[in-house]
Short mmCIF file of N, CA and C in Angstrom, two decimals:
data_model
loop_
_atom_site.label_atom_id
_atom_site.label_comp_id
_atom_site.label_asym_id
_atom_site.label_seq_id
_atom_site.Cartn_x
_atom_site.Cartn_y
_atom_site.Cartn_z
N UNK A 1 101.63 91.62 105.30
CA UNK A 1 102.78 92.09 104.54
C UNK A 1 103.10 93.51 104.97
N UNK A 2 103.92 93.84 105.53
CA UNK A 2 104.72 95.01 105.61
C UNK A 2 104.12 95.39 107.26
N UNK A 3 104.15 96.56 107.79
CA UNK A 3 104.59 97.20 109.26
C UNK A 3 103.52 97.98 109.53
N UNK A 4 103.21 98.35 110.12
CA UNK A 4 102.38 99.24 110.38
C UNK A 4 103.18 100.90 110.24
N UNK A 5 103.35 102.13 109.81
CA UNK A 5 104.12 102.98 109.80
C UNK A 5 105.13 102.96 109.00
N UNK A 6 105.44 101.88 108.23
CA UNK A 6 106.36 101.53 107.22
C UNK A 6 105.57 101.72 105.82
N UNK A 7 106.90 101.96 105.13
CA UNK A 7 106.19 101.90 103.44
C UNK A 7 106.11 100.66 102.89
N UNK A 8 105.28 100.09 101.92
CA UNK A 8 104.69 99.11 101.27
C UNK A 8 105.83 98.45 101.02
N UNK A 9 106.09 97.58 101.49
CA UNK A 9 107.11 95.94 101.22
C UNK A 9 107.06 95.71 99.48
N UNK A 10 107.89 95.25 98.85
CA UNK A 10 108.04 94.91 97.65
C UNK A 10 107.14 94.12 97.61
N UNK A 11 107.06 92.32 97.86
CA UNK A 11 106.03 91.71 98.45
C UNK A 11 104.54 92.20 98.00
N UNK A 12 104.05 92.81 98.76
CA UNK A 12 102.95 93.85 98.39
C UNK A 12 102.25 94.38 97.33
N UNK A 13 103.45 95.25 96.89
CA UNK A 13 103.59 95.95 95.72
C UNK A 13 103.21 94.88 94.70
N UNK A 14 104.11 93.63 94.73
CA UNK A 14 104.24 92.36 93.53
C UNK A 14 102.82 92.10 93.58
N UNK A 15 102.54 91.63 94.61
CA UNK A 15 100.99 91.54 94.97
C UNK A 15 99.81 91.73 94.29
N UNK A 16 99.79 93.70 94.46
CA UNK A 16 98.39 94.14 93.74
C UNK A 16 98.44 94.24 92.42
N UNK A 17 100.16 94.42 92.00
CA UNK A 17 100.00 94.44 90.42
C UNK A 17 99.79 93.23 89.80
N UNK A 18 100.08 92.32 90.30
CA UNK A 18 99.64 90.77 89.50
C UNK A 18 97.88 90.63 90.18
N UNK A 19 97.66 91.06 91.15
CA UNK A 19 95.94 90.70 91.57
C UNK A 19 95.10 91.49 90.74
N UNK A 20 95.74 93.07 90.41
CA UNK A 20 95.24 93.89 89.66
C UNK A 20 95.21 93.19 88.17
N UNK A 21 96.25 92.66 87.76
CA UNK A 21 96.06 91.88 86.24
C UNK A 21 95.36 90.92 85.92
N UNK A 22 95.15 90.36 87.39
CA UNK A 22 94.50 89.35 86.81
C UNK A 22 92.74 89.44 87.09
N UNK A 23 92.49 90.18 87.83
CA UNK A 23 91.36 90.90 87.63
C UNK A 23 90.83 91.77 87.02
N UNK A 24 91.43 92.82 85.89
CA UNK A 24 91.09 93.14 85.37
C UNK A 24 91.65 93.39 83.90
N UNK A 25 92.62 92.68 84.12
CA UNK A 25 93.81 92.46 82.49
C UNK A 25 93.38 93.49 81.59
N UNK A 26 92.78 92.55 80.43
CA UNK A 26 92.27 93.73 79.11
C UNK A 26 91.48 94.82 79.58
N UNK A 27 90.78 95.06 80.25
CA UNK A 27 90.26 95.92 80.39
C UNK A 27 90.93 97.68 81.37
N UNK A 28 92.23 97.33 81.38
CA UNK A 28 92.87 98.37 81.99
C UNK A 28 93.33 99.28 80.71
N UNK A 29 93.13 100.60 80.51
CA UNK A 29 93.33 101.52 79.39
C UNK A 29 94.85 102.67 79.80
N UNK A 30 94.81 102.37 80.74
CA UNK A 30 96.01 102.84 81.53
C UNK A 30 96.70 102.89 82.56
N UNK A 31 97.84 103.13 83.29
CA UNK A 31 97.79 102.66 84.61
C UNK A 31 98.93 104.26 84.90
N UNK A 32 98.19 104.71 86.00
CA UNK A 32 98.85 105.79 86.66
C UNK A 32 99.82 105.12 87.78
N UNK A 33 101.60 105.72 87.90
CA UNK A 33 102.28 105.14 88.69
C UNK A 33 102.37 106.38 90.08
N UNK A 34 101.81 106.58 91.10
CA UNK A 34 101.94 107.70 91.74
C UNK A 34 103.17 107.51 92.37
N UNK A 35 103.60 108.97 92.89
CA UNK A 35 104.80 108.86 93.48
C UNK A 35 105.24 108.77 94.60
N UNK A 36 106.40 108.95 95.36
CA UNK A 36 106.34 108.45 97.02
C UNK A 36 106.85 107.16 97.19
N UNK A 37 107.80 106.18 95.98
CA UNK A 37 107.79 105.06 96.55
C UNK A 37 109.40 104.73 97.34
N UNK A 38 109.83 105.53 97.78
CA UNK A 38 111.11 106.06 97.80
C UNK A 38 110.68 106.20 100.03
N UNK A 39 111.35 105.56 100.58
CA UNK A 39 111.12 105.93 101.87
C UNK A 39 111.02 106.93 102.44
N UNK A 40 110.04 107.91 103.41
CA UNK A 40 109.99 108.83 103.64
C UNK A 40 111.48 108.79 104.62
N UNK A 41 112.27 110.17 104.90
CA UNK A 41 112.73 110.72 105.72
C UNK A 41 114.64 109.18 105.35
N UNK A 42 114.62 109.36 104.34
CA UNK A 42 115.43 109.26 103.12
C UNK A 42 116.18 109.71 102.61
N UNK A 43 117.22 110.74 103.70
CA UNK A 43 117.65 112.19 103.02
C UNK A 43 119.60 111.62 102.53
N UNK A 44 120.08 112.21 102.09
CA UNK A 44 121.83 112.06 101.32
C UNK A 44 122.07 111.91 102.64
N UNK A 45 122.98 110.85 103.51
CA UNK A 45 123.67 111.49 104.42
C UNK A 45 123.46 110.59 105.41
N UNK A 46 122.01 110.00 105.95
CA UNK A 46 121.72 109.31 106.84
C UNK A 46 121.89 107.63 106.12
N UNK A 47 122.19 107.14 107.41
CA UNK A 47 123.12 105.65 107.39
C UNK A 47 124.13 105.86 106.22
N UNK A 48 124.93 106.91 106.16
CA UNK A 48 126.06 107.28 105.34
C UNK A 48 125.72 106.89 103.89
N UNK A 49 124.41 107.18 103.33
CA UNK A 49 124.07 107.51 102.04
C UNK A 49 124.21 108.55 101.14
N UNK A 50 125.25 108.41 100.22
CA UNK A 50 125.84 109.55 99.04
C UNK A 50 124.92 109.84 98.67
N UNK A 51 124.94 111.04 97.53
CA UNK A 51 124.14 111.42 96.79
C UNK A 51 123.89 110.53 95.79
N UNK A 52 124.87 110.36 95.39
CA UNK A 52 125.54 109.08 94.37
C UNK A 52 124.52 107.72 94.28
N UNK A 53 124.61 107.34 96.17
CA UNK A 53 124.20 105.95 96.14
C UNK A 53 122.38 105.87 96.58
N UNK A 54 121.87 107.18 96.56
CA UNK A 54 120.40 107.78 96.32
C UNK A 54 120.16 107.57 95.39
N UNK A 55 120.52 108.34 94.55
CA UNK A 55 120.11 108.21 93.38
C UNK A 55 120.13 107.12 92.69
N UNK A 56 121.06 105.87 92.94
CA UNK A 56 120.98 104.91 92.11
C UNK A 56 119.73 103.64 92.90
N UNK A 57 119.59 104.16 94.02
CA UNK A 57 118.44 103.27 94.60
C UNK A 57 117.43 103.96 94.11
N UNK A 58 116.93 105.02 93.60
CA UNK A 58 116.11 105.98 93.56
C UNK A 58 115.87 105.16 92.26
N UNK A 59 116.39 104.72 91.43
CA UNK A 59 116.55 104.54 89.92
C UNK A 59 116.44 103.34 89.96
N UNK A 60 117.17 102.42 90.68
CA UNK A 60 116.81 100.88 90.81
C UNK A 60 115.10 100.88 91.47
N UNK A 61 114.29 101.41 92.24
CA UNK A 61 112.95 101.35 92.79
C UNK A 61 112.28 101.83 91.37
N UNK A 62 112.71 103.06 90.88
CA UNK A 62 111.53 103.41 89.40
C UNK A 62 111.43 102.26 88.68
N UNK A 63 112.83 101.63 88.64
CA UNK A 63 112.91 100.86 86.90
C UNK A 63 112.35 99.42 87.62
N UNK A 64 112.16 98.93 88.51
CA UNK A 64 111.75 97.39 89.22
C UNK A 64 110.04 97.56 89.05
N UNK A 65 110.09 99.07 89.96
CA UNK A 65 108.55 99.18 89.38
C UNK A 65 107.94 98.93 88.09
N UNK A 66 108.62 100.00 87.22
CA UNK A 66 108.11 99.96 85.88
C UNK A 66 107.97 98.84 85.37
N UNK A 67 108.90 98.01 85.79
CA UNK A 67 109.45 96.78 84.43
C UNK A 67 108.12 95.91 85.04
N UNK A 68 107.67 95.88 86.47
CA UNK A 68 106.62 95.02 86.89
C UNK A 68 105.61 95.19 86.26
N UNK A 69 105.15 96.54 86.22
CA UNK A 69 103.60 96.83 86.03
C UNK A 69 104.00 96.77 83.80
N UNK A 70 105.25 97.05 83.12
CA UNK A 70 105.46 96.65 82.17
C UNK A 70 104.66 94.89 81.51
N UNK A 71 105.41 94.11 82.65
CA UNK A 71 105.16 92.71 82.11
C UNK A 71 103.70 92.43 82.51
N UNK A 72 102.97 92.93 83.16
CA UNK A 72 102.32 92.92 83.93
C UNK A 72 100.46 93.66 82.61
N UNK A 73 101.03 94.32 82.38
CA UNK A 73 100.14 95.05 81.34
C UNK A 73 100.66 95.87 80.27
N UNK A 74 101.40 94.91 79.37
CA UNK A 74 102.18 94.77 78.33
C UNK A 74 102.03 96.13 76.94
N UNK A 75 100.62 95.96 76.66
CA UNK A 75 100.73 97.20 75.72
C UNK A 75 99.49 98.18 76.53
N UNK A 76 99.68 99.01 77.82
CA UNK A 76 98.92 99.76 78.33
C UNK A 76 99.89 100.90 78.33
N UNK A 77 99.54 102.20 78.82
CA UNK A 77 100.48 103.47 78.73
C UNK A 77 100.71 103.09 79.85
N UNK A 78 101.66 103.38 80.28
CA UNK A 78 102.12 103.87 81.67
C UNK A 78 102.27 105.19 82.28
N UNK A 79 101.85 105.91 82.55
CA UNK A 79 102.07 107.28 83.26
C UNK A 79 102.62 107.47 85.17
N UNK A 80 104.30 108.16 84.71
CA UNK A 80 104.56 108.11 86.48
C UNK A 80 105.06 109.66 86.52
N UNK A 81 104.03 109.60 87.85
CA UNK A 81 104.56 110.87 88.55
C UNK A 81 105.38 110.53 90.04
N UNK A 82 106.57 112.01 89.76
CA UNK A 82 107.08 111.70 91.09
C UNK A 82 107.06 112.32 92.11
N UNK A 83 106.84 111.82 93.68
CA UNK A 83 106.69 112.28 94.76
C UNK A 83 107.48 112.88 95.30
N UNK A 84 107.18 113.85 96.54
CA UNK A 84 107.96 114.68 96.81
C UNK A 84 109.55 113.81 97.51
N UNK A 85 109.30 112.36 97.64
CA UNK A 85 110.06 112.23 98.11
C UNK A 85 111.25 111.34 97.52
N UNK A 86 110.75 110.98 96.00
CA UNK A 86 111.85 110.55 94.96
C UNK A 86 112.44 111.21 94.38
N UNK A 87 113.29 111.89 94.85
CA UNK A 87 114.18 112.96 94.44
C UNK A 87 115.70 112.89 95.47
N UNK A 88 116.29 113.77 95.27
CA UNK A 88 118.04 113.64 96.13
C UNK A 88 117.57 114.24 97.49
N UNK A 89 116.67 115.75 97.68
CA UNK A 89 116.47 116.01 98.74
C UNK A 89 114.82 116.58 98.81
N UNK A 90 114.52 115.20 100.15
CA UNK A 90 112.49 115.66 100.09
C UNK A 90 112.19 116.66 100.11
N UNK A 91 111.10 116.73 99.50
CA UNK A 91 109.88 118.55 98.96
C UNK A 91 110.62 119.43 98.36
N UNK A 92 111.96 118.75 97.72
CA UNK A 92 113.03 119.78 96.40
C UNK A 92 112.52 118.82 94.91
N UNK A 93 111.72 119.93 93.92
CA UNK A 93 111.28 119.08 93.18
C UNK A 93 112.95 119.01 92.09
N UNK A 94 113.05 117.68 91.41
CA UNK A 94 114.15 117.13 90.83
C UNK A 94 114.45 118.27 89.64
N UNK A 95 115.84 118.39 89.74
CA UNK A 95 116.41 119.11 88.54
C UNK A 95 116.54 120.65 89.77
N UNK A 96 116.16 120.75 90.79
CA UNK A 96 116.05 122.40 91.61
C UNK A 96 117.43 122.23 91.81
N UNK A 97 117.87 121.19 92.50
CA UNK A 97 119.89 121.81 92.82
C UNK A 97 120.49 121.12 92.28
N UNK A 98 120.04 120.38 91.05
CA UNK A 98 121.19 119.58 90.69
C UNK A 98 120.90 119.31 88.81
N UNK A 99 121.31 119.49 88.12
CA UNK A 99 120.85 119.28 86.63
C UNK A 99 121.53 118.16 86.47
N UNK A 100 122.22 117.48 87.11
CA UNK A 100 122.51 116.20 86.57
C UNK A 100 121.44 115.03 86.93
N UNK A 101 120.89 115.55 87.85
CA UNK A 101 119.57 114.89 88.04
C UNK A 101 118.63 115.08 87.08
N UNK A 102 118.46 115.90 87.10
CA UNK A 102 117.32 116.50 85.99
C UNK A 102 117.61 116.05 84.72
N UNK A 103 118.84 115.76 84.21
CA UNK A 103 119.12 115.50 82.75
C UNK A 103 118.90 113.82 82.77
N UNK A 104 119.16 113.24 83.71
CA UNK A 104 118.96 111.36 84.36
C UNK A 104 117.32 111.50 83.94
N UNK A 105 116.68 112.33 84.52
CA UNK A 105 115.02 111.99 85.10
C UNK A 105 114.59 112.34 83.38
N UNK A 106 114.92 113.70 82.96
CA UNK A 106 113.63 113.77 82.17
C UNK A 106 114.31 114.05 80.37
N UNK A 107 115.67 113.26 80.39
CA UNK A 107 116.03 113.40 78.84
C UNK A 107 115.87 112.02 78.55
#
């Protein structure tokens, strides 16, 4: 599943969170979502990507995630942090040039 030098295939992803549930279901007390799932070198601009249409892939990848590892381990916390590179522009942490971002991410 997935490339060598490439980021983790959806596929994949579906993968460990259902192998992870079912190996260790009840007994998970929480699940940390780390960040980075956002393609490296991803920037506004390349293959004529808006800011606009970033951000809403940026937002469609959080919420597919979430909702997986959601159904997935139903009443566990979820905790996500985000990587330098889920944001509008990489190693700019979210909300630095833009507050409409910032008001999306963390209200």
């Amino acid at each position: 599943m997935g490339f060598y030098g490439e980021d983790s295939p959806l596929d994949l992803i579906e993968k460990m969170v259902n192998d992870a549930s079912d190996k260790y279901g009840e007994k998970v007390e929480a699940v940390l979502i780390l960040g980075d799932y956002i393609q490296h070198n991803f920037d506004i601009g390349v293959d004529g990507t808006t800011k606009e249409g970033k951000f809403e892939i940026i937002s469609a990848m959080w919420s597919n995630l979430t909702q997986l590892v959601m159904q997935k381990f139903p009443n566990v916390p979820i905790i996500s942090a985000f990587g330098n590179n889920d944001n509008l522009q990489n190693y700019i942490p979210p909300g630095s040039i833009d507050p409409v971002w910032k008001s999306k991410v963390y209200d």
